[in-house]
PDB file of C-alpha atoms in Angstrom:
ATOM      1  CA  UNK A 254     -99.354 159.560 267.566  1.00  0.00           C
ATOM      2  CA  UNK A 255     -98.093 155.734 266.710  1.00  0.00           C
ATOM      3  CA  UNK A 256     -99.571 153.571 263.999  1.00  0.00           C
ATOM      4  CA  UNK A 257     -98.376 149.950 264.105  1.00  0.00           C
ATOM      5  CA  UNK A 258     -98.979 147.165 261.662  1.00  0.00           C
ATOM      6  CA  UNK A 259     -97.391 144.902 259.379  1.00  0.00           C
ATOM      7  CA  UNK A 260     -95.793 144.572 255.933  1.00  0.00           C
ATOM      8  CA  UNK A 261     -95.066 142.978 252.838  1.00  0.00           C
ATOM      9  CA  UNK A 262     -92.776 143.351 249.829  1.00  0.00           C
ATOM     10  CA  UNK A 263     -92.524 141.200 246.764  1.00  0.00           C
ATOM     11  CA  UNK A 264     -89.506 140.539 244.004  1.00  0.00           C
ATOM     12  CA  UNK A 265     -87.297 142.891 246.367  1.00  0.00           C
ATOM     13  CA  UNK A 266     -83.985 143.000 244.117  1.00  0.00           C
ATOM     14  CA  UNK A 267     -80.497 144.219 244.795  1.00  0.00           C
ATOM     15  CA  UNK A 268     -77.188 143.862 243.044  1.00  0.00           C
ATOM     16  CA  UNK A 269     -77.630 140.667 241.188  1.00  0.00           C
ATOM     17  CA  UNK A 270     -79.770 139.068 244.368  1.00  0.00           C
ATOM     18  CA  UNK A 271     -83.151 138.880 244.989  1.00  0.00           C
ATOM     19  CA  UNK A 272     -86.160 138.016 247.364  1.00  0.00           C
ATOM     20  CA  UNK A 273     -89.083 136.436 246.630  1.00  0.00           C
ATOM     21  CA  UNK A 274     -90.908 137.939 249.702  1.00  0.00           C
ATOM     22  CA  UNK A 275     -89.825 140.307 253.078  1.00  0.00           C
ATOM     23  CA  UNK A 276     -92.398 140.556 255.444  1.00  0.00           C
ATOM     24  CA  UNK A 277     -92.451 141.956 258.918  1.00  0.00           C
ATOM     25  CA  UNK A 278     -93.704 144.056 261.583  1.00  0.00           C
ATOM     26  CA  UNK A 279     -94.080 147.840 261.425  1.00  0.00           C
ATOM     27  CA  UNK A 280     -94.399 150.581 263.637  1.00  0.00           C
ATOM     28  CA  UNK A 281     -94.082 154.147 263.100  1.00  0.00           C
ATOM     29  CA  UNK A 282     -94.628 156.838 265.887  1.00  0.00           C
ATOM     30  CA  UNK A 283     -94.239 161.043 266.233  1.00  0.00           C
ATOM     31  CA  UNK A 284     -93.546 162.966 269.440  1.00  0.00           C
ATOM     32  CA  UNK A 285     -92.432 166.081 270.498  1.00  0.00           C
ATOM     33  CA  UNK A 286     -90.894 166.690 266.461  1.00  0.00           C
ATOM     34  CA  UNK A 287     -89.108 163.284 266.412  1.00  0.00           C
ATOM     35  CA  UNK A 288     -90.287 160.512 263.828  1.00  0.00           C
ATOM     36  CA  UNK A 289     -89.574 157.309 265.261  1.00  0.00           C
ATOM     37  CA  UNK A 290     -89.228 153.960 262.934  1.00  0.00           C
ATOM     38  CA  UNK A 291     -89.175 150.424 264.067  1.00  0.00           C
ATOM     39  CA  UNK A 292     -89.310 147.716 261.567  1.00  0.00           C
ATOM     40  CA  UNK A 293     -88.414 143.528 261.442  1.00  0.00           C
ATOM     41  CA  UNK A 294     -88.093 141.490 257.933  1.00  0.00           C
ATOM     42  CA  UNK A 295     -87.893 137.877 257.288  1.00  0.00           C
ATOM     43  CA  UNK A 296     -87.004 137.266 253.652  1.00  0.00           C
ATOM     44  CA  UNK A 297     -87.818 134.045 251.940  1.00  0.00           C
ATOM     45  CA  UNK A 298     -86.954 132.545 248.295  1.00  0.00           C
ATOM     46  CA  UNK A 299     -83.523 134.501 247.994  1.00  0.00           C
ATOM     47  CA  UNK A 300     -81.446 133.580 245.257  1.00  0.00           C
ATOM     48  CA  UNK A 301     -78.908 135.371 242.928  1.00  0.00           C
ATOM     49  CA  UNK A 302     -74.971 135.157 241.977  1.00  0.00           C
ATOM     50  CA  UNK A 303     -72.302 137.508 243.714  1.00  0.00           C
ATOM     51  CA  UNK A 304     -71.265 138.665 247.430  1.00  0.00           C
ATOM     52  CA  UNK A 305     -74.710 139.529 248.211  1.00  0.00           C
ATOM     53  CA  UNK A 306     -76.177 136.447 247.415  1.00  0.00           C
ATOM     54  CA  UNK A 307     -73.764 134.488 249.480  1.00  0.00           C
ATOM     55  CA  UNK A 308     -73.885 136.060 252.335  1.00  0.00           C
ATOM     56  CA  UNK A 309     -77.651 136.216 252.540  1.00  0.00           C
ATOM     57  CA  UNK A 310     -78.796 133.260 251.673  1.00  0.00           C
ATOM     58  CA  UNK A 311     -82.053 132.044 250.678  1.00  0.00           C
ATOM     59  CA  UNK A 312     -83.885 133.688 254.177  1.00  0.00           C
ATOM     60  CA  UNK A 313     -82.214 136.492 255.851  1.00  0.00           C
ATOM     61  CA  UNK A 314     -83.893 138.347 258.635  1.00  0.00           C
ATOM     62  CA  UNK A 315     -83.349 142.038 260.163  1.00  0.00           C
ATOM     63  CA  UNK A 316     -84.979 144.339 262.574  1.00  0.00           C
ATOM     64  CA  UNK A 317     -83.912 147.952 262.198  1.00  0.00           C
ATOM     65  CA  UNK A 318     -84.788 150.850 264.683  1.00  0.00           C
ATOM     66  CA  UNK A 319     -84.053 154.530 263.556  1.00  0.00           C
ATOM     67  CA  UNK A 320     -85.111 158.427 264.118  1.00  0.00           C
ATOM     68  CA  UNK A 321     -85.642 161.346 262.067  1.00  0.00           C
ATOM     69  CA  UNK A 322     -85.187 164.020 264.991  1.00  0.00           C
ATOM     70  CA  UNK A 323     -86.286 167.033 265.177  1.00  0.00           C
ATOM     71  CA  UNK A 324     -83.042 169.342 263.641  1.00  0.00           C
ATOM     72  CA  UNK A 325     -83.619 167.021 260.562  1.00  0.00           C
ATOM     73  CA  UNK A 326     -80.702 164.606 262.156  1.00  0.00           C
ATOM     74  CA  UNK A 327     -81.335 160.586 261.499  1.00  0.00           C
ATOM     75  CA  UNK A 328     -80.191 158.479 264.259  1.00  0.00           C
ATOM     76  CA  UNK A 329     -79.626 155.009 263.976  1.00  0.00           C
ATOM     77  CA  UNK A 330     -80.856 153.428 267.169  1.00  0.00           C
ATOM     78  CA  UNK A 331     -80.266 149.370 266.092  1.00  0.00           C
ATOM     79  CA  UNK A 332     -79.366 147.407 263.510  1.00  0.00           C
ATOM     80  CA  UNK A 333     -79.265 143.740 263.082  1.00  0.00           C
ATOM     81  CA  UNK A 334     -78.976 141.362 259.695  1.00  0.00           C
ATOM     82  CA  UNK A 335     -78.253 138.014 259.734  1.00  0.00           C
ATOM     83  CA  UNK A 336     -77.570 135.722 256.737  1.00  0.00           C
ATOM     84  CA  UNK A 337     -76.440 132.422 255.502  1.00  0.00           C
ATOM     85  CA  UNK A 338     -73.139 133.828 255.642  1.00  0.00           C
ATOM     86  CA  UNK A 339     -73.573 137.424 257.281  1.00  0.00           C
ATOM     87  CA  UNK A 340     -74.080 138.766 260.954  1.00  0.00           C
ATOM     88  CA  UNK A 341     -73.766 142.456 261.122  1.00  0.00           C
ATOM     89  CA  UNK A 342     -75.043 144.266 264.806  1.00  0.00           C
ATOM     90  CA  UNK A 343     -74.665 148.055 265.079  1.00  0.00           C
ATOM     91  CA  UNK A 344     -75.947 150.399 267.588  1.00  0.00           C
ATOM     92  CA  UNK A 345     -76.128 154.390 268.195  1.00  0.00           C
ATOM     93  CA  UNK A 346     -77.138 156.897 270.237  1.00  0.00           C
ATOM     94  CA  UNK A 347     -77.543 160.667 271.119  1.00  0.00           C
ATOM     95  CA  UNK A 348     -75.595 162.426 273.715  1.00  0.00           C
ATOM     96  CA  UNK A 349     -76.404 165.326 275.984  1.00  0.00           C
ATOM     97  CA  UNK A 350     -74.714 167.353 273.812  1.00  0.00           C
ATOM     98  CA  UNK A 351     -76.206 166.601 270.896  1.00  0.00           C
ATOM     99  CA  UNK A 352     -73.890 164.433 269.471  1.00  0.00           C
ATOM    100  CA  UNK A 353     -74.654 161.145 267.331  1.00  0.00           C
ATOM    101  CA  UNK A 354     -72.996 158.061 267.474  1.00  0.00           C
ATOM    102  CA  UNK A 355     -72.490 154.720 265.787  1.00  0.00           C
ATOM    103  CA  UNK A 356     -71.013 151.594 266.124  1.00  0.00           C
ATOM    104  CA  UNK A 357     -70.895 148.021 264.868  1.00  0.00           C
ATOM    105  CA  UNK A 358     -69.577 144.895 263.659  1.00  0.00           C
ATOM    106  CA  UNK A 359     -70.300 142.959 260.508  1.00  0.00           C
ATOM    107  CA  UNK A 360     -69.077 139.539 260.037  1.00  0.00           C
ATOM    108  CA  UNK A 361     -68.750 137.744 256.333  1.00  0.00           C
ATOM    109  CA  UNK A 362     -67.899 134.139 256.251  1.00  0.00           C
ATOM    110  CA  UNK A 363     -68.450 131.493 253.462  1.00  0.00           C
ATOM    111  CA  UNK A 364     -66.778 133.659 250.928  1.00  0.00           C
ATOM    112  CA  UNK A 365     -65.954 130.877 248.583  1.00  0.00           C
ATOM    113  CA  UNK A 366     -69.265 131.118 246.741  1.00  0.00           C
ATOM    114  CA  UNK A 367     -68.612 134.963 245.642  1.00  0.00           C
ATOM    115  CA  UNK A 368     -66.046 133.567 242.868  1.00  0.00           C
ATOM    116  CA  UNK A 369     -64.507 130.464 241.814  1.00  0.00           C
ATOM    117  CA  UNK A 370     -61.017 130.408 243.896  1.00  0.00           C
ATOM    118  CA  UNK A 371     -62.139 132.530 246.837  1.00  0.00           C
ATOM    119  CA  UNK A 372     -62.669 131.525 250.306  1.00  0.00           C
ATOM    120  CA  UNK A 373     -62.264 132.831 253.387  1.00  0.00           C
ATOM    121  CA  UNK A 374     -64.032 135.392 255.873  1.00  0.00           C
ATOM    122  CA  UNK A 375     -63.551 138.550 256.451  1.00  0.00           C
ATOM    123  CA  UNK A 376     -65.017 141.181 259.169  1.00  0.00           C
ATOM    124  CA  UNK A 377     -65.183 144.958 259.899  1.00  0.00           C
ATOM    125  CA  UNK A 378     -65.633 147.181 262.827  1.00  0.00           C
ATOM    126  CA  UNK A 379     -66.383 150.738 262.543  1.00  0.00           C
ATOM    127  CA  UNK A 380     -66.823 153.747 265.227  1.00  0.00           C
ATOM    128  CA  UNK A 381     -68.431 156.913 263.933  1.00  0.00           C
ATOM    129  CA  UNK A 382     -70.013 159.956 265.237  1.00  0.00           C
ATOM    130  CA  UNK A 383     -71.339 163.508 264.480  1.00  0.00           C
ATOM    131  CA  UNK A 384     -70.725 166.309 267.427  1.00  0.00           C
ATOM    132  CA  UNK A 385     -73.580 169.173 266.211  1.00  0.00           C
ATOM    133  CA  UNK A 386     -76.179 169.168 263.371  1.00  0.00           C
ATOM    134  CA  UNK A 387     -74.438 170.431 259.967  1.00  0.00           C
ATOM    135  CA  UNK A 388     -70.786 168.983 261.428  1.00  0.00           C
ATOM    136  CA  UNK A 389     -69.306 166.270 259.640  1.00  0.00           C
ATOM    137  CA  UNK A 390     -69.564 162.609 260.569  1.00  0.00           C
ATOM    138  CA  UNK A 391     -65.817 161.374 261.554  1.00  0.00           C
ATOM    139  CA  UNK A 392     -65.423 157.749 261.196  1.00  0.00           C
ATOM    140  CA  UNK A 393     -62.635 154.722 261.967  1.00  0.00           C
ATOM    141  CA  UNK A 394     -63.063 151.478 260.037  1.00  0.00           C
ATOM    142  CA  UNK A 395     -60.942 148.108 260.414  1.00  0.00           C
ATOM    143  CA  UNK A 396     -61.287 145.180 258.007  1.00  0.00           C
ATOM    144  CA  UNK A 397     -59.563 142.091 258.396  1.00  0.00           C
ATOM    145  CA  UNK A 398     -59.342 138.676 256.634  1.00  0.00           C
ATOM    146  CA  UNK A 399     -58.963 135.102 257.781  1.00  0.00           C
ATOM    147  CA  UNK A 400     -57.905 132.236 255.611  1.00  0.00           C
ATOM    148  CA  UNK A 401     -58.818 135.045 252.843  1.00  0.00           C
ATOM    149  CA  UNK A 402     -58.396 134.373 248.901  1.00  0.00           C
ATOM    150  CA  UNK A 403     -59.924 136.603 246.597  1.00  0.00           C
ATOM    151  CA  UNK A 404     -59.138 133.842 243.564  1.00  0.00           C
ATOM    152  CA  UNK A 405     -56.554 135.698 241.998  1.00  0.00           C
ATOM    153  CA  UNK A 406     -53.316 134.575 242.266  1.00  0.00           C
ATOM    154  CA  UNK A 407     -51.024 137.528 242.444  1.00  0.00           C
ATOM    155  CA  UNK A 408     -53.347 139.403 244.530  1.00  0.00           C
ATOM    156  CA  UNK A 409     -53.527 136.433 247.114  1.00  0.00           C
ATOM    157  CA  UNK A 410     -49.771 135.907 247.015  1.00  0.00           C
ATOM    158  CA  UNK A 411     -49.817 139.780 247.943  1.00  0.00           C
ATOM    159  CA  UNK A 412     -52.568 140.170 250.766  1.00  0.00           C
ATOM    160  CA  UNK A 413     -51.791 136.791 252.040  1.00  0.00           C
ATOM    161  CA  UNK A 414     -54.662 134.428 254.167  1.00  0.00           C
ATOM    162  CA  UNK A 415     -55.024 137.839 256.916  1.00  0.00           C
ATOM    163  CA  UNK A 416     -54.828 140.943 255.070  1.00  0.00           C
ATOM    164  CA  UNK A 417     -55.993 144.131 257.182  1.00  0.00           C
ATOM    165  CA  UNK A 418     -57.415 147.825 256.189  1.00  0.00           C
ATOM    166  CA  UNK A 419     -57.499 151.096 258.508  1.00  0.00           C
ATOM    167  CA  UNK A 420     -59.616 153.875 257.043  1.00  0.00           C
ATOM    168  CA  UNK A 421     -60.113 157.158 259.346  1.00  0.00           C
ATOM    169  CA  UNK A 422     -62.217 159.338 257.732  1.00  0.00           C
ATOM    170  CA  UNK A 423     -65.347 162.114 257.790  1.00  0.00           C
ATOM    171  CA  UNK A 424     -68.338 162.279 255.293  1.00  0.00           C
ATOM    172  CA  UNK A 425     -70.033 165.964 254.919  1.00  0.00           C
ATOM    173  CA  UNK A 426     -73.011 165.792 252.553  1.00  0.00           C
ATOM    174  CA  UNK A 427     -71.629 163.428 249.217  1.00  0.00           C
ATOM    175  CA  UNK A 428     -67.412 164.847 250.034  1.00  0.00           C
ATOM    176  CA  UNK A 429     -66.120 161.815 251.837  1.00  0.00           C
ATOM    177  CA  UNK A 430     -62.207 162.741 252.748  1.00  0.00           C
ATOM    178  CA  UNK A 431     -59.933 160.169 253.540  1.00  0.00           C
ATOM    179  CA  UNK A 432     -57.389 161.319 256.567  1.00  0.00           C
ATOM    180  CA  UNK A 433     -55.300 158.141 256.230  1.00  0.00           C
ATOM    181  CA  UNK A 434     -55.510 154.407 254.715  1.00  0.00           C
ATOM    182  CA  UNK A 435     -53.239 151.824 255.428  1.00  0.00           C
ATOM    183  CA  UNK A 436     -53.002 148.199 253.969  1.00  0.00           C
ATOM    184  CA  UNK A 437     -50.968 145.884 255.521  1.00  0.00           C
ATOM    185  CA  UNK A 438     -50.699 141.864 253.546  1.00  0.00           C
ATOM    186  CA  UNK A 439     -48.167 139.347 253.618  1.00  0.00           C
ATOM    187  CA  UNK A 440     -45.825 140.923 250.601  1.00  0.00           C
ATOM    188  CA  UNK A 441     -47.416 144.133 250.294  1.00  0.00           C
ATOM    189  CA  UNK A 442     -47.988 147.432 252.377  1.00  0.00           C
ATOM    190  CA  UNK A 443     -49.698 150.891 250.993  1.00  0.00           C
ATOM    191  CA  UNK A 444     -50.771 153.743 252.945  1.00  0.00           C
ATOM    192  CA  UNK A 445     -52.741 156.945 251.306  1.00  0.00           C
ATOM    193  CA  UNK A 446     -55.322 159.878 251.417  1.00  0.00           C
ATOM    194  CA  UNK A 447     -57.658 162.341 249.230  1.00  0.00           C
ATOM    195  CA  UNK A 448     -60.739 163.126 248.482  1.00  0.00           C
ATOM    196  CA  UNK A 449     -63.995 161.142 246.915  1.00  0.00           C
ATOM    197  CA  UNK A 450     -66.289 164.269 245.423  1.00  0.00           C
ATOM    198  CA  UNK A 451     -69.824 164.433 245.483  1.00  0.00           C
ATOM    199  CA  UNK A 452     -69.809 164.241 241.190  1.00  0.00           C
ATOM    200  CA  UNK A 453     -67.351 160.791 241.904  1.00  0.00           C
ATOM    201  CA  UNK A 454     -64.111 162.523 240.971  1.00  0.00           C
ATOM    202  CA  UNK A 455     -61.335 160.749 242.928  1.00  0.00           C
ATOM    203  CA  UNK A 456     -58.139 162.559 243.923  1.00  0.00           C
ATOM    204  CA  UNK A 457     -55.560 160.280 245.942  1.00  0.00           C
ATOM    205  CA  UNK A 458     -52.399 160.252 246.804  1.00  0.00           C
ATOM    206  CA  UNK A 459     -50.516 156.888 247.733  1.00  0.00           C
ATOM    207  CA  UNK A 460     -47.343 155.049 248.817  1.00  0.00           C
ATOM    208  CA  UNK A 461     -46.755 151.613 248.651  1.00  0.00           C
ATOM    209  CA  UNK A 462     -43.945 148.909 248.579  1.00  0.00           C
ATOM    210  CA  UNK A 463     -44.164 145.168 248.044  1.00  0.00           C
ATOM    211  CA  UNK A 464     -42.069 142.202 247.464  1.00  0.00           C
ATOM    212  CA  UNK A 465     -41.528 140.100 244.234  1.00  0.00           C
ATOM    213  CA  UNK A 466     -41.482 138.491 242.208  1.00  0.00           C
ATOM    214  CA  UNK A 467     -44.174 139.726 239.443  1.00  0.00           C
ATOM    215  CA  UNK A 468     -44.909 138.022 236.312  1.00  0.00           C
ATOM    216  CA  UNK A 469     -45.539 139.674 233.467  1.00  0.00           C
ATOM    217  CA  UNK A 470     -45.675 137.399 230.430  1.00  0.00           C
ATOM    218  CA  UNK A 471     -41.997 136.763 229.939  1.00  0.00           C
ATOM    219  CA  UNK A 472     -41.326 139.452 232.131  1.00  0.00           C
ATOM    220  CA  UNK A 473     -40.271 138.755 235.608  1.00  0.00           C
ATOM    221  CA  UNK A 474     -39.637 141.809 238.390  1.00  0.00           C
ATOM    222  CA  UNK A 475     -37.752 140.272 241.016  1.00  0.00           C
ATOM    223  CA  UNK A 476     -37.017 140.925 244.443  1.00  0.00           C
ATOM    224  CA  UNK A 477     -38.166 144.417 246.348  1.00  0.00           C
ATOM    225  CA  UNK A 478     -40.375 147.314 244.718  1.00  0.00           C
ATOM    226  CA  UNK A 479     -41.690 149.897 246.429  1.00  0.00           C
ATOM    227  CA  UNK A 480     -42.640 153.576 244.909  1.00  0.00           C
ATOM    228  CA  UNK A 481     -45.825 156.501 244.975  1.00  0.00           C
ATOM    229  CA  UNK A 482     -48.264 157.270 243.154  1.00  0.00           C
ATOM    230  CA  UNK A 483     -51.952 158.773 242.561  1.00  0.00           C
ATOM    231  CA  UNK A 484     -55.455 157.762 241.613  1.00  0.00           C
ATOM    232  CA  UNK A 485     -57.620 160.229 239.972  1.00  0.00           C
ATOM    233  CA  UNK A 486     -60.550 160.239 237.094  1.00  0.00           C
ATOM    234  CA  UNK A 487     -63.719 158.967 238.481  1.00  0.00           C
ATOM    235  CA  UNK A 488     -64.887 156.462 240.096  1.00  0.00           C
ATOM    236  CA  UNK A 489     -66.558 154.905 236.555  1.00  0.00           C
ATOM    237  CA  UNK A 490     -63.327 155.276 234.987  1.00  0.00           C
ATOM    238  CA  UNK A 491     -60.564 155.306 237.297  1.00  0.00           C
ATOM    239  CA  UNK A 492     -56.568 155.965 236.504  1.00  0.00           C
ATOM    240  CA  UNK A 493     -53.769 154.910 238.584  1.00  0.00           C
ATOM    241  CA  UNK A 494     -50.385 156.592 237.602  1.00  0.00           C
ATOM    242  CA  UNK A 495     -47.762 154.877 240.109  1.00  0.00           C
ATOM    243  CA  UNK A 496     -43.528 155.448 240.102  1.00  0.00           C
ATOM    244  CA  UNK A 497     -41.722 152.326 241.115  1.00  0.00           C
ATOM    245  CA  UNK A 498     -38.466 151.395 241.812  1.00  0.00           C
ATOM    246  CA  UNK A 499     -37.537 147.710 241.369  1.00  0.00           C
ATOM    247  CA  UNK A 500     -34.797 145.598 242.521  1.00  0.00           C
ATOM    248  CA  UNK A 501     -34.232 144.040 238.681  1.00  0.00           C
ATOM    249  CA  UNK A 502     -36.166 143.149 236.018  1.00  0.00           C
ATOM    250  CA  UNK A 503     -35.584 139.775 234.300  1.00  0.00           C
ATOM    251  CA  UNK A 504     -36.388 140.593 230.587  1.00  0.00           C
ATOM    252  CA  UNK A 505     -35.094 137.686 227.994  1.00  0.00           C
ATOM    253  CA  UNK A 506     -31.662 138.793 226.787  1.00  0.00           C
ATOM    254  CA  UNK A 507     -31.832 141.925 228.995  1.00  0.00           C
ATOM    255  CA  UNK A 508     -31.893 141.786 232.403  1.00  0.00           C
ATOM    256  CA  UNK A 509     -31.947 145.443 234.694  1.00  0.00           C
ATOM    257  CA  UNK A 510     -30.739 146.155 237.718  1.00  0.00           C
ATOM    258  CA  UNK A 511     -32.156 149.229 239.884  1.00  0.00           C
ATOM    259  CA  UNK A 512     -34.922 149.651 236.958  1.00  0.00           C
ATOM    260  CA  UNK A 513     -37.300 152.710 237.496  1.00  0.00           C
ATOM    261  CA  UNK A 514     -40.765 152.276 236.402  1.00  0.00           C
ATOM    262  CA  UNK A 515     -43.772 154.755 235.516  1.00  0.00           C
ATOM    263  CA  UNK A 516     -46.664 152.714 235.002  1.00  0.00           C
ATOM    264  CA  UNK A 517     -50.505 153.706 234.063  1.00  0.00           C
ATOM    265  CA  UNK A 518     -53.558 151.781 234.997  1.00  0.00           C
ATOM    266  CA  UNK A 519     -56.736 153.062 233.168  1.00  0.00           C
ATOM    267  CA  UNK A 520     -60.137 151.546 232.804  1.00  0.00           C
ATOM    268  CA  UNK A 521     -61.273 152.939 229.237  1.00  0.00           C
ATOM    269  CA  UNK A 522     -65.689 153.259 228.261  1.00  0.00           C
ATOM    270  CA  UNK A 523     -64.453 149.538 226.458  1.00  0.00           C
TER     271      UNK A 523
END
């Protein structure tokens, strides 16, 4: 059977942006087991503070065509969304196999209205796929940045204007397990792996090194640093415990040479 028709949603809100009104075509079919979903939305009266917001825009639009087959499997057959500042296109498909697959590109530009200082674009493609019902998906991800600031100084003097991230990865249920993770910036390279778990606990190992100098207050750590680490707790309250060995460390009256370094980065309830 197939019903087709139209729709309408009102005050449609997400992360600090909202819509006065989405409305669209709709058409949902069954055959042979298999749901079928096709659906199109053109937003009007968005408005809000943050990414979303910026890269929406006041009337984004989207058309979305998925499957809930018949092992319980959803396939994502296409997706488009385009914003003010936002055109993402993805595609999948089923193989005779079995298999799922999923691909895509999303492109941010306009990024100066997410925070005073920032600016920049910034785009990701992604592969994924899923060989047999009750596998896990397996996924590759690349982000990269152009003419990117984030507004913050040190972090900007660190990823540079083209910053770039490589995640390979596989999701099973709410266990997402990162293989590898590399970051690559002007003054700054980091490479890790571990485990996000389904309750948010984060367990991550990580090695890094990045070139000075870092201000402190009247502290200045000059020259090379490089080190490991780990990042555990959760992902509401993260901690980052990190060994580092620095170059030298200009301290008034007391300058080091070869200085080690255990520092702790915690985000407390406060």
């Amino acid at each position: 059977w197939r019903m087709a028709g139209s729709m309408s949603l009102a005050q449609v809100g997400l992360a600090g942006y909202s819509l006065a009104r989405a409305s669209g075509p709709l058409e949902v079919s069954r055959r042979a087991g298999e749901w079928s979903v096709r659906a199109g939305l053109a937003g009007t009266g968005g408005r809000g503070s943050g990414f979303a917001a910026t890269v929406l825009g006041a009337a984004p639009r989207a058309v979305f065509e998925g499957a809930r087959l018949a092992d319980g499997r959803l396939l994502l057959k296409t997706l488009r969304v385009d914003g003010q500042g936002l055109t993402l296109e993805a595609s999948g498909g089923r193989g005779l196999l079995g298999g799922l697959t999923f691909k895509g590109r999303a492109q941010a530009s306009n990024l100066a209205g997410v925070r005073p200082g920032a600016a920049g674009s910034a785009a990701a493609d992604w592969t994924a796929g899923q060989a047999k019902a009750g596998d896990p998906w397996t996924f590759s991800t690349d982000l990269q940045g152009d003419r990117f600031a984030t507004g913050y100084p040190e972090i900007d003097r660190l990823l540079g204007a083209r910053p770039r991230i490589h995640v390979q990865a596989n999701l099973a249920g709410r266990r997402l397990a990162v293989g590898s993770a590399t970051l690559a910036g002007t003054a700054i390279k980091a490479n890790g792996s571990g485990v996000l778990a389904p309750d948010g606990g984060l367990t991550f190992k990580i090695d890094w090194s990045a070139d000075g100098p870092f201000r402190a207050g009247p502290v200045e750590i000059a020259g090379k640093a490089s080190g490991s680490g780990a990042i555990t707790g959760t992902l509401a309250l993260p901690r980052a415990d990190l060994n580092a060995d620095v170059a030298s460390i200009d301290i008034p009256r007391l300058p080091l040479k070869d200085a080690h370094l255990t520092l702790s980065f915690l985000r407390k309830p406060d």
